[in-house]
Structure formats: structure tokens, C-alpha cells
CSV table of C-alpha atoms and ligand atoms in Angstrom, one decimal:
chain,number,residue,atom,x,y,z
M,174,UNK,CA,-14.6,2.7,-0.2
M,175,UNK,CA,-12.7,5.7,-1.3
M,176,UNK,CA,-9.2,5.7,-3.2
M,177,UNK,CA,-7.8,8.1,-0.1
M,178,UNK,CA,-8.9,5.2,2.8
M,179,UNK,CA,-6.4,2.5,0.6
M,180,UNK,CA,-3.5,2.1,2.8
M,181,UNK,CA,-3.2,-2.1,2.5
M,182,UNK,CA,-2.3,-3.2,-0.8
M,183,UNK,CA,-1.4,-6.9,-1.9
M,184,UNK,CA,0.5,-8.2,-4.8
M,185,UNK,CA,-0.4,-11.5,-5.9
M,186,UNK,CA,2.7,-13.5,-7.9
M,187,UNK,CA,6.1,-12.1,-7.3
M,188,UNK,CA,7.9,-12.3,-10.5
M,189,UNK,CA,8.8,-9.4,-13.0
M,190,UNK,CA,5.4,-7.4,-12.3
M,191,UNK,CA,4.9,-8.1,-8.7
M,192,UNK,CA,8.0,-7.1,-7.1
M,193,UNK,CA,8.0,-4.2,-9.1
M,194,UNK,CA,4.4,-3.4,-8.5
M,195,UNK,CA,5.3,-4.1,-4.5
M,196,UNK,CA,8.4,-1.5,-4.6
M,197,UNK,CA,6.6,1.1,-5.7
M,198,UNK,CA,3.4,1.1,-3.4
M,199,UNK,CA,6.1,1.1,-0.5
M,200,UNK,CA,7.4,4.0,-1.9
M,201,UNK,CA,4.5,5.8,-1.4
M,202,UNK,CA,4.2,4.7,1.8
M,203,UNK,CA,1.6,2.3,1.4
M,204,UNK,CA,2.3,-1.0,3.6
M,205,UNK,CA,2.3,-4.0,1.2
M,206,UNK,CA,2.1,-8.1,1.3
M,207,UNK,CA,3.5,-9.9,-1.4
M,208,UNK,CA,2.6,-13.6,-2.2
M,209,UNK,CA,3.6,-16.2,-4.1
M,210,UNK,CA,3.6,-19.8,-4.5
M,211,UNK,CA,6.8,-20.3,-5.0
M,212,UNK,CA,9.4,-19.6,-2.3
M,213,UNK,CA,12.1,-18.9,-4.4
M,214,UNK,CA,10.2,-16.8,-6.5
M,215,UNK,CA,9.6,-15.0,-3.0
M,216,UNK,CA,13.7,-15.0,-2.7
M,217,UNK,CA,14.2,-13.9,-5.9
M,218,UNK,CA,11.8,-11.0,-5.6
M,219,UNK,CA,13.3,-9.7,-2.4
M,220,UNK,CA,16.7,-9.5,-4.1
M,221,UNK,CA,15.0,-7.9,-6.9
M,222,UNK,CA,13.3,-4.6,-4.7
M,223,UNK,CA,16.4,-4.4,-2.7
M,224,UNK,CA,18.7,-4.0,-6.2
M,225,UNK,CA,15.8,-2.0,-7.6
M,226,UNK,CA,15.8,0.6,-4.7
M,227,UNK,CA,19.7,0.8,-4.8
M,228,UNK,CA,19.0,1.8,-8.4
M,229,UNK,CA,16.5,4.7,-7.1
M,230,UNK,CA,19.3,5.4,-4.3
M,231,UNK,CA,22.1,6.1,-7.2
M,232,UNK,CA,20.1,8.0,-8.8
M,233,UNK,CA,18.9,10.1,-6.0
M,234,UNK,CA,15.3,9.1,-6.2
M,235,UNK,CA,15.4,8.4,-2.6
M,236,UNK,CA,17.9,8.7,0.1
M,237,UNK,CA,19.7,5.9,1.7
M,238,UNK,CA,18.1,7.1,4.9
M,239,UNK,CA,15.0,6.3,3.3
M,240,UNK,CA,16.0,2.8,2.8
M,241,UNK,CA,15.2,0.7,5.8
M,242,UNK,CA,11.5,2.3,6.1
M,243,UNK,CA,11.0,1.1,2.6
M,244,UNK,CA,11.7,-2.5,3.1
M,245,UNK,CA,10.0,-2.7,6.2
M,246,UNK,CA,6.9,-1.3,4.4
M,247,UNK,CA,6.8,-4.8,2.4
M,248,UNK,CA,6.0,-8.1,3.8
M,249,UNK,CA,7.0,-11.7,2.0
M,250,UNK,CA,4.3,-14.2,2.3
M,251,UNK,CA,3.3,-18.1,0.9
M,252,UNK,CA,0.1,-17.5,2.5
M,253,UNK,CA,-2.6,-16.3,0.2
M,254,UNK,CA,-4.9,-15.4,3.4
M,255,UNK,CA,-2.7,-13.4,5.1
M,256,UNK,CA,-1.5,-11.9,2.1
M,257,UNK,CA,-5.2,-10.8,1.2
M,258,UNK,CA,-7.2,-10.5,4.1
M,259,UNK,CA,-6.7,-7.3,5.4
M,260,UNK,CA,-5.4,-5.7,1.4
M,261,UNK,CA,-8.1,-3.0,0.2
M,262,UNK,CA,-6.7,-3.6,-3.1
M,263,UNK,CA,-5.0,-6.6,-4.3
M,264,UNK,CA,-2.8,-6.2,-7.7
M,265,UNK,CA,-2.6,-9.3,-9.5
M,266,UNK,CA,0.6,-10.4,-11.2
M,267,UNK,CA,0.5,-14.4,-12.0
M,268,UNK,CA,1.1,-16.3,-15.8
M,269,UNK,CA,-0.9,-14.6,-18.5
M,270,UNK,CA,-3.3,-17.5,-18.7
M,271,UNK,CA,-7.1,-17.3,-17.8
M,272,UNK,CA,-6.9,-20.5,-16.2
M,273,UNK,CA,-4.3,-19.7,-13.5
M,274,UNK,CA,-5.6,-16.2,-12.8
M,275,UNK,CA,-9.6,-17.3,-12.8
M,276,UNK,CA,-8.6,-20.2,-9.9
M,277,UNK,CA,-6.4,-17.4,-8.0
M,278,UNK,CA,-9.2,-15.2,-7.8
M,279,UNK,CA,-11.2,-18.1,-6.5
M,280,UNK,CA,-8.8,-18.2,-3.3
M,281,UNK,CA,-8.6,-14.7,-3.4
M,282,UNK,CA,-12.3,-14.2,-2.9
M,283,UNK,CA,-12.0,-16.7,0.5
M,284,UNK,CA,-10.5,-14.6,2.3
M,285,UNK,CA,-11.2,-10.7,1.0
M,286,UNK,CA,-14.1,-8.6,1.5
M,287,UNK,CA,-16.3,-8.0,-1.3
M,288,UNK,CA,-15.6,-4.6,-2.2
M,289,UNK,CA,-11.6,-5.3,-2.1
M,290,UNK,CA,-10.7,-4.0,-5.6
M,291,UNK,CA,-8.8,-6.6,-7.8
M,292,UNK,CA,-7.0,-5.3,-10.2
M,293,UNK,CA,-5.1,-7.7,-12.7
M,294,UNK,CA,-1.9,-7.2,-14.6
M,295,UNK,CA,-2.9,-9.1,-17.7
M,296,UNK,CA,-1.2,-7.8,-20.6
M,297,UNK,CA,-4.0,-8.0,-22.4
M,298,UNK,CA,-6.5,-10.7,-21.7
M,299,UNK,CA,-10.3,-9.6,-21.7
M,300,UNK,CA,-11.5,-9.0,-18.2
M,301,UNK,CA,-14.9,-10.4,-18.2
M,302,UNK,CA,-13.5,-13.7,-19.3
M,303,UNK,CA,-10.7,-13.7,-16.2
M,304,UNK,CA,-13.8,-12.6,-13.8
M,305,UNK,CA,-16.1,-15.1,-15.3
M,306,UNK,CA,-16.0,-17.9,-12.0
M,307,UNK,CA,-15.9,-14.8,-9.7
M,308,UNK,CA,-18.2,-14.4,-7.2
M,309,UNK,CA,-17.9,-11.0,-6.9
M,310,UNK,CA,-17.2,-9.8,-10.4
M,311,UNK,CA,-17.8,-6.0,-10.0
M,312,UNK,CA,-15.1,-5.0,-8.3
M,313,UNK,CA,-12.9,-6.8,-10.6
M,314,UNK,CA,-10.6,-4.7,-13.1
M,315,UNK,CA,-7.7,-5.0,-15.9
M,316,UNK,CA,-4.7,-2.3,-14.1
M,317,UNK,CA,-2.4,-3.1,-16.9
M,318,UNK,CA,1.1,-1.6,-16.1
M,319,UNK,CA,4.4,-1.1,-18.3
M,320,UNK,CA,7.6,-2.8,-17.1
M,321,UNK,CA,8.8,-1.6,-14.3
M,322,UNK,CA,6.1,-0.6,-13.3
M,323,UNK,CA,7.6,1.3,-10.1
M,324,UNK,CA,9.0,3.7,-13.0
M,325,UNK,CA,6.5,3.8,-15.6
M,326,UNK,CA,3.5,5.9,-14.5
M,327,UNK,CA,0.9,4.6,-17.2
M,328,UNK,CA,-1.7,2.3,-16.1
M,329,UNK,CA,-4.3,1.0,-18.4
M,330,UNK,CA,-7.7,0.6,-17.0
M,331,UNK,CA,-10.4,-2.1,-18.3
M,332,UNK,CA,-13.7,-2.7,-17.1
M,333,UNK,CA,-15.3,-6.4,-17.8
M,334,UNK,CA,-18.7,-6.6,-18.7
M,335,UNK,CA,-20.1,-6.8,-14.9
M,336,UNK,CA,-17.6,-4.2,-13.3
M,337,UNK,CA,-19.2,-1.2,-12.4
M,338,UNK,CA,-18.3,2.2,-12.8
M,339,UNK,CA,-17.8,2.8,-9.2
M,340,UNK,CA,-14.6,0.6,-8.8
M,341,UNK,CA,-13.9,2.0,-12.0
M,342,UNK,CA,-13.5,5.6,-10.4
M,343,UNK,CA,-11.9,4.6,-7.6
M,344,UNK,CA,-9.1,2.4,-9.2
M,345,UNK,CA,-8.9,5.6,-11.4
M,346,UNK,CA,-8.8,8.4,-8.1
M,347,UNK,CA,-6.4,5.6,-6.1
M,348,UNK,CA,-3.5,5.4,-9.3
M,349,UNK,CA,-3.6,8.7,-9.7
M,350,UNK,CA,-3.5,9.6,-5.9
M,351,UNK,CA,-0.1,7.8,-5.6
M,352,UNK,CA,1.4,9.2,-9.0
M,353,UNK,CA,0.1,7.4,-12.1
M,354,UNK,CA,-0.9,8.2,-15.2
M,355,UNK,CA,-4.4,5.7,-15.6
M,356,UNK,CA,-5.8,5.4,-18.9
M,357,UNK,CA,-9.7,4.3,-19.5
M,358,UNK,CA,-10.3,1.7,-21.7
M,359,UNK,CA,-14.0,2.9,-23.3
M,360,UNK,CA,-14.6,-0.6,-24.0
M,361,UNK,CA,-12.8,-4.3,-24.3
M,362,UNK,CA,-10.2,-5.1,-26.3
M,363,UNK,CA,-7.3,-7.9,-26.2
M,364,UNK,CA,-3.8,-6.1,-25.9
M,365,UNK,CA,-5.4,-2.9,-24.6
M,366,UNK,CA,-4.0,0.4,-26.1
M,367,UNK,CA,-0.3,0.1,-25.6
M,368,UNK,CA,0.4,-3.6,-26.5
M,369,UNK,CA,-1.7,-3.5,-29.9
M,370,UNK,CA,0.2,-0.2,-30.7
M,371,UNK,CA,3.6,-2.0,-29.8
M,372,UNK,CA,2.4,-5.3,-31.6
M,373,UNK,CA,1.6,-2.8,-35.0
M,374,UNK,CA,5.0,-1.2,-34.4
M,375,UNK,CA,7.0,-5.0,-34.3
M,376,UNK,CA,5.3,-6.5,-37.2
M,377,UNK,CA,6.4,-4.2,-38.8
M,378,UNK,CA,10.2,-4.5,-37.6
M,379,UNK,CA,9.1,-8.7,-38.5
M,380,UNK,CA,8.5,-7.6,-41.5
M,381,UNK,CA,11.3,-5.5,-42.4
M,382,UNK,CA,14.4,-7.9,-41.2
M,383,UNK,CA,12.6,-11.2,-43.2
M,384,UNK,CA,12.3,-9.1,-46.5
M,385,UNK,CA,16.0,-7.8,-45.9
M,386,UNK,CA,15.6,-4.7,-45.9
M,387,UNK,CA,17.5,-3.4,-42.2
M,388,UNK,CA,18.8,-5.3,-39.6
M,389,UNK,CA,17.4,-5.6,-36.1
M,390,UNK,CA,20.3,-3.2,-34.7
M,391,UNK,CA,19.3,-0.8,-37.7
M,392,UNK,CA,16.0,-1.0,-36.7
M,393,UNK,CA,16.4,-0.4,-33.0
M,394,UNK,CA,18.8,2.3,-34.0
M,395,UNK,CA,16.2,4.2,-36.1
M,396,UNK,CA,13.8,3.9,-33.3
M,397,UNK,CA,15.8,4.9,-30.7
M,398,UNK,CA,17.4,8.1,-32.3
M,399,UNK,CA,13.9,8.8,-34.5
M,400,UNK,CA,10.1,8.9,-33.4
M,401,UNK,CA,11.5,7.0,-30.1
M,402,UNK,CA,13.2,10.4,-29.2
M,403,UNK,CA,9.7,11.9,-29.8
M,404,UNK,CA,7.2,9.6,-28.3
M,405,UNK,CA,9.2,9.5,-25.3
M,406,UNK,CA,8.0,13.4,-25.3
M,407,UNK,CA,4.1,13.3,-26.5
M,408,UNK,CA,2.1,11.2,-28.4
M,409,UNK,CA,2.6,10.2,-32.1
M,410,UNK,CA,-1.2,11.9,-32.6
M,411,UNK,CA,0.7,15.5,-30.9
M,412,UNK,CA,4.0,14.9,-33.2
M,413,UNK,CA,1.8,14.7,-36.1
M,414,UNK,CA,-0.2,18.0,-35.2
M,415,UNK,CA,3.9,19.3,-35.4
M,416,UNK,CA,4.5,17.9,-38.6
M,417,UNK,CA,1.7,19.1,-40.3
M,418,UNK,CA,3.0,23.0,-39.5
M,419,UNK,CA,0.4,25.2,-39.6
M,420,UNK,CA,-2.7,22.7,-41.1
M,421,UNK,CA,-1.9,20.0,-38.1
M,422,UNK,CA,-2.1,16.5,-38.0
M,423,UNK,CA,-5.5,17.3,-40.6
M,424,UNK,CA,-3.2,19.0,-43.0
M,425,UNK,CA,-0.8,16.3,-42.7
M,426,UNK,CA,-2.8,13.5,-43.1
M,427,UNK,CA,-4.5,14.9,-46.0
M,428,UNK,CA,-0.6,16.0,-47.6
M,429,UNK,CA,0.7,12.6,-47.7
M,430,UNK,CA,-2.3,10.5,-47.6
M,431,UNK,CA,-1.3,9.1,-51.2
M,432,UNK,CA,1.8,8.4,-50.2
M,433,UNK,CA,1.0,6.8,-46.8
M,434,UNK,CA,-1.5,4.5,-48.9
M,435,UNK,CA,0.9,3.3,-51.2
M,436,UNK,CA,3.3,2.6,-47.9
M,437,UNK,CA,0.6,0.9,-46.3
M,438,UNK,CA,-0.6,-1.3,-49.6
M,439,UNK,CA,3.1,-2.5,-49.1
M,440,UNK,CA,3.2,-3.0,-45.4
M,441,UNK,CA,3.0,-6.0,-42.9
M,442,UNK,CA,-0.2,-7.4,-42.3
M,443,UNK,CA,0.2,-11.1,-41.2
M,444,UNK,CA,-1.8,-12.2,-38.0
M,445,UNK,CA,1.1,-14.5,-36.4
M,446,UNK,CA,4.6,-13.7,-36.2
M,447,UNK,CA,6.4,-16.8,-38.2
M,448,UNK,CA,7.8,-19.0,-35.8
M,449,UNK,CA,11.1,-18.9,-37.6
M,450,UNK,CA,11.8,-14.7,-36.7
M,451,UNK,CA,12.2,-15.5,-32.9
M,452,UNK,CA,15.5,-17.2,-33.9
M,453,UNK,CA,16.5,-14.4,-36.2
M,454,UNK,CA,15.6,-12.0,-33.8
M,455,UNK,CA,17.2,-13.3,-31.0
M,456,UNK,CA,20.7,-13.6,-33.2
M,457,UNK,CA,20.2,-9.9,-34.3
M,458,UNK,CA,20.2,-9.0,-30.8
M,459,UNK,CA,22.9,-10.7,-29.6
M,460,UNK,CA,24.8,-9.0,-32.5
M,461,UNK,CA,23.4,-5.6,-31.3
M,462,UNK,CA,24.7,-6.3,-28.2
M,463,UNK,CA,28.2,-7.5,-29.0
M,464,UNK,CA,28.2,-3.6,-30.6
M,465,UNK,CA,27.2,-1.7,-27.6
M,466,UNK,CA,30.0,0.2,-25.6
M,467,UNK,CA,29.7,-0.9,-22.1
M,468,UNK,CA,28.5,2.6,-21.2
M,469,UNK,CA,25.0,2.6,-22.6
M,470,UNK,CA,24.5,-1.6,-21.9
M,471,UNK,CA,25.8,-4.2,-23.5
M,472,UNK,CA,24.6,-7.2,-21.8
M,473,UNK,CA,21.5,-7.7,-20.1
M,474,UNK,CA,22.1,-6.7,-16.6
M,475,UNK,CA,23.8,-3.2,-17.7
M,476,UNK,CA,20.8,-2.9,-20.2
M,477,UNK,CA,18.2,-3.4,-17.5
M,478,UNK,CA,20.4,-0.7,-15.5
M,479,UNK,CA,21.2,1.9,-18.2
M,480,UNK,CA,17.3,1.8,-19.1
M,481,UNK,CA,16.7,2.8,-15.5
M,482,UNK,CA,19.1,5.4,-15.7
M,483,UNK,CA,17.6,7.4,-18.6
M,484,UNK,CA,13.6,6.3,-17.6
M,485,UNK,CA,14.3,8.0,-14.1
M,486,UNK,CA,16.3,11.3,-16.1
M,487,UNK,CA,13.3,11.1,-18.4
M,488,UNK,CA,10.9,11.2,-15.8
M,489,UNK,CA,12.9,14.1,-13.7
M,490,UNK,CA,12.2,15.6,-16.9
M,491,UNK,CA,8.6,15.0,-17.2
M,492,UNK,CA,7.9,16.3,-13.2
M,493,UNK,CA,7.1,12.8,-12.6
M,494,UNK,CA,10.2,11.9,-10.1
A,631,NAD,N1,6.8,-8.8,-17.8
A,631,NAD,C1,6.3,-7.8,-18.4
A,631,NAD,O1,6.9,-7.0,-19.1
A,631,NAD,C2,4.8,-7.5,-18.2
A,631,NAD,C3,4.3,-6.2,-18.4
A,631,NAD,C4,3.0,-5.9,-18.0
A,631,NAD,C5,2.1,-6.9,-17.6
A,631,NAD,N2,2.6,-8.2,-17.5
A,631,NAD,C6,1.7,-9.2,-17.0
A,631,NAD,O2,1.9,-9.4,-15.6
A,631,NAD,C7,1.6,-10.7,-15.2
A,631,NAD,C8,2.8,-11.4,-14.5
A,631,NAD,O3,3.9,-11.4,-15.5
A,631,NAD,P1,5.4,-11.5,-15.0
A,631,NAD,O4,6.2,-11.0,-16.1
A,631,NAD,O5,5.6,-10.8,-13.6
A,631,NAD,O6,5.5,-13.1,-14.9
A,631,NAD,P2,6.6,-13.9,-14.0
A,631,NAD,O7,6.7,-15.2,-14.6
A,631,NAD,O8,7.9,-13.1,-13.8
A,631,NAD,O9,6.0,-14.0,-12.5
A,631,NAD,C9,4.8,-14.7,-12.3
A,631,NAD,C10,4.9,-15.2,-10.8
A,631,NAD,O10,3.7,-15.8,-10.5
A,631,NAD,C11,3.9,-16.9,-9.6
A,631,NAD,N3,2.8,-17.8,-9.6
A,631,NAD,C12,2.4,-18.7,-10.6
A,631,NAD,N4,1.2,-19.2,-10.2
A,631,NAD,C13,0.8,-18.6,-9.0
A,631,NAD,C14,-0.3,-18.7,-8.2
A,631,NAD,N5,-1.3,-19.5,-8.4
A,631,NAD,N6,-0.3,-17.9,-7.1
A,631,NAD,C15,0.7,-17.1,-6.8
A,631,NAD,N7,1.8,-16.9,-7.6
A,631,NAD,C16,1.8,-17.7,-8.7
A,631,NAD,C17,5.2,-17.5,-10.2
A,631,NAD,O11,5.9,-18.3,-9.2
A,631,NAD,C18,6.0,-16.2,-10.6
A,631,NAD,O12,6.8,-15.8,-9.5
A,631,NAD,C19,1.2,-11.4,-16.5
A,631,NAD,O13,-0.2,-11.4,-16.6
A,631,NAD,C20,1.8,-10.6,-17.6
A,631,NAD,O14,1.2,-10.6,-18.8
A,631,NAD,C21,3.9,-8.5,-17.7
């Protein structure tokens, strides 16, 4: 199959991922079924693209006229089959647990073809171990998007030990046909690229707010008007070639790499974050909150909305909107 003939996509599990997942393939006019178990979940998730698109309607993303087509592009389902059976590539987007997503893809597989791509969500679990009951485990990949994904365009791709390079290319040619930016994975590893990067970044904010040293507003502060302000630009490799003027990220390195070694003799590295920080964290939160002006979010819901706001600017920005 070739990423051009996909026109029938499925999303498995309508929660966060799935809904989102869903809004965006009917945005680029791709006819979509979306399944769950659960029929509120199914509610929920119809409420969710219809508020999502309204979002991509203020912000002139897409026209009101546009609106009706969209919708009618998605189809609600609590049938697996007919939510599968005529999908040339299904998007999987239930619980991060291999137990739940290896039985799913045993009722997937009842009803698909065998080349149907699969493509989990998994934040991070290793492929070949999700695929391991599957019956057809070669066309089975990791598509590991950012939240939402109908505005983030990266898309981490991982192979499993008995997915071949074929599906591989196409999952690759079909994300980037509709607008993504796919990533590779050379080999397995938990957490892909993104989430062990984040996970290195937010032991580190662990570390600093139990040792006292900044609070968790400080620290989302210095993010957010720092190196956030940057990576939202290019990659911290690309700001470092910057910072290292005329010798690059080489020069750089090799400038402070004394004091880098002392910082990172000193820094964070525990393997489980202590139970006792997801209270603190949560407090420092709501205390960021409580500071916001209403303006830029200061509860959840004008959060979720204000993000939006500056991720679609951003990616006007970036010629990817
Ligand atoms: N939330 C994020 O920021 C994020 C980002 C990237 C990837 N992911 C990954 O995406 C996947 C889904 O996460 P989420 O945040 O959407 O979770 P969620 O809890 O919001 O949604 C999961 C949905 O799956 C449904 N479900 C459970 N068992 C099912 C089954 N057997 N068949 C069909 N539906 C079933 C639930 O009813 C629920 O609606 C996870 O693997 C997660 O790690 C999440």
C-alpha cells in the first residue's frame, strides 16, 4: 500500500489522544471512525472536536464554512469492527499499559487486513513487547504524538523488532503527506526522544523545588521566558551552535565543559521521582495559577485555551498552519 492511497483512518480509544488524533485527519480531509468502549467517553470526545475546531475557527485556522464538512468527516462508533474494517491505518490511543493495548490489537487484527498499518500512541512503551501476541506484527509501529496532537506536527516513529522497513516508509511518507513532522527512532528505547528529554528536563525542576532552591512558578517562569522562548524556535543542539559564536556548539562545549562538570556532579540523578513531590508540585501549581492574570490562563480551561492560542500563532509562524 502507498501512503497517497490512505484515505480511511481509525482511531482506537477516544480520550485526550484520540479525539485529537481524529480532528486532525478530518482536517485533512481524511474520513475517520473513532471507537471506544465507553460511550461516554464517545460523548465526551464529540464535545471535545467540536470545542477544539471552534478554537481553529477563532483563530482563523479554518472557516466556519468549513465546519459542517469537518464533522461529517468523523464517525462515532462502540463497534471495534466497523470502526476497523475498512481503516487503512488505525491510530491507537488506549491506557498506557501493554496488557490493554496487546488484547486490543488482538480484536483489531479480527477484522483488518494484514497490511492495515497500526500505529500506537504509547508514550513510550517498547513496540515489540505491545506487538508480541500479534499475528501480524510487521505492520505494527510506535506513532507517538505530542498533545494535541491536531496542533503539534511531531510524530515519533519506532519500529519493533519484527516491523519491517516498508511500513516504516510508509507511516513516514503518509505523516508527512498530511503535514507532520515524523522523527525515526534508529532503534528502541522507552520514552522515545521527546519524553526522556522532558523526563531529564523535570528531574531536574524535582530536584530544584525539594532542595529549595526556586519555586515551581519560578521555575516555569524561567522556562517559559528562557531556553523555552528558544526551543520553541530550533533545537537546543542549533542554540548551542549560537552560543558558541564563531567555534559552535564544539567551541562551546569545550569553553565551559569544566564548568558544566562541576554543574552536573551536583545535579539530579534519582531514578523515581519521590512520591512525596506530586503533592508539592501540585500546591506550587495551584499557587502559579492563583498568580496568572486571566489573560494568559489562570485556570485550567483558559490554560488549555491560551496554549492553543500561542501553539497555533507559533505555528503561523513556523509555515506550519
Ligand atoms: N495525554 C497525553 O498527553 C499523551 C500524549 C502522547 C501520547 N499519549 C498516549 O496516548 C494513549 C492514550 O492516552 P490518553 O491521554 O488519550 O488517555 P485517556 O485516558 O484520555 O483515553 C483513553 C481512552 O481509551 C478508552 N479505552 C480504554 N480501554 C479501551 C479499549 N479496550 N478499547 C477502546 N477504548 C478503550 C477509554 O475509555 C478512554 O476514552 C496512551 O498510550 C498515552 O500514553 C498521551
Amino acid at each position: 500500500m502507498e501512503a497517497k492511497e490512505i484515505q480511511n483512518v481509525s482511531c482506537v480509544g477516544a480520550g485526550v489522544i484520540g479525539y485529537s488524533w481524529a480532528l486532525y485527519f478530518a482536517l485533512k480531509k481524511l474520513t475517520v471512525s473513532i471507537y471506544d468502549i465507553s460511550s461516554e467517553a464517545l460523548n465526551l470526545a464529540k464535545d471535545r472536536v467540536e470545542e477544539s475546531l471552534n478554537s481553529l475557527i477563532l483563530n482563523q485556522v479554518v472557516t466556519s464554512l468549513e465546519k459542517d464538512e469537518i464533522l461529517s468527516r468523523i464517525h462515532y462508533t462502540l463497534s471495534i469492527e466497523e470502526a476497523v474494517k475498512d481503516a487503512q491505518f488505525i491510530v491507537e490511543a488506549v491506557p498506557e499499559d501493554y496488557e490493554i493495548k496487546r488484547n486490543l490489537i488482538k480484536e483489531i487484527e479480527k477484522y483488518t487486513s494484514n497490511d492495515t498499518i497500526i500505529a500506537s500512541s504509547t508514550s513510550g512503551l517498547l513496540i515489540t513487547e505491545i506487538a508480541k501476541d500479534a499475528m501480524y506484527p510487521e505492520r505494527f509501529i510506535g506513532g507517538h504524538p505530542y498533545n494535541p496532537p491536531h496542533l503539534i506536527p511531531l510524530v515519533e516513529i519506532t519500529k519493533g523488532e519484527k516491523t519491517t522497513d516498508e511500513v516504516v516508509k510508509t507511516a513516514k511518507e503518509f505523516y508527512t503527506l498530511i503535514g507532520k513532522e515524523p522523527v525515526v527512532l534508529q532503534k528502541e528505547a522507552l520514552g522515545f526522544i521527546c519524553n526522556r528529554i522532558q523526563m531529564a528536563l523535570y528531574r531536574e525542576v524535582c530536584d530544584l523545588i525539594m532542595r529549595g532552591v526556586c519555586t515551581i512558578e519560578d521555575a516555569d517562569k524561567a522556562v517559559t521566558y528562557g531556553p523555552g522562548l528558544r526551543w520553541g524556535i530550533m533545537g537546543p543542539s542549533l542554540v548551542f551552535q549560537l552560543g558558541g559564536g564563531e567555534h559552535g556548539i564544539a567551541g562551546l562545549l569545550q569553553h565551559l565543559h569544566p564548568s558544566i562538570d562541576l554543574w552536573l556532579q551536583d545535579m539530579a540523578d534519582f531514578k523515581s521521582i519521590p512520591m512525596e513531590f506530586a503533592k508539592i508540585a501540585q500546591e506550587g501549581v495551584n499557587e502559579e495559577i492563583k498568580n496568572r492574570p486571566q489573560e494568559i490562563g489562570n485556570n485550567n480551561e483558559s490554560l488549555r485555551e491560551y496554549r492553543d492560542k500561542m501553539l497555533i500563532e507559533l505555528l503561523k509562524l513556523h509555515h506550519k498552519l
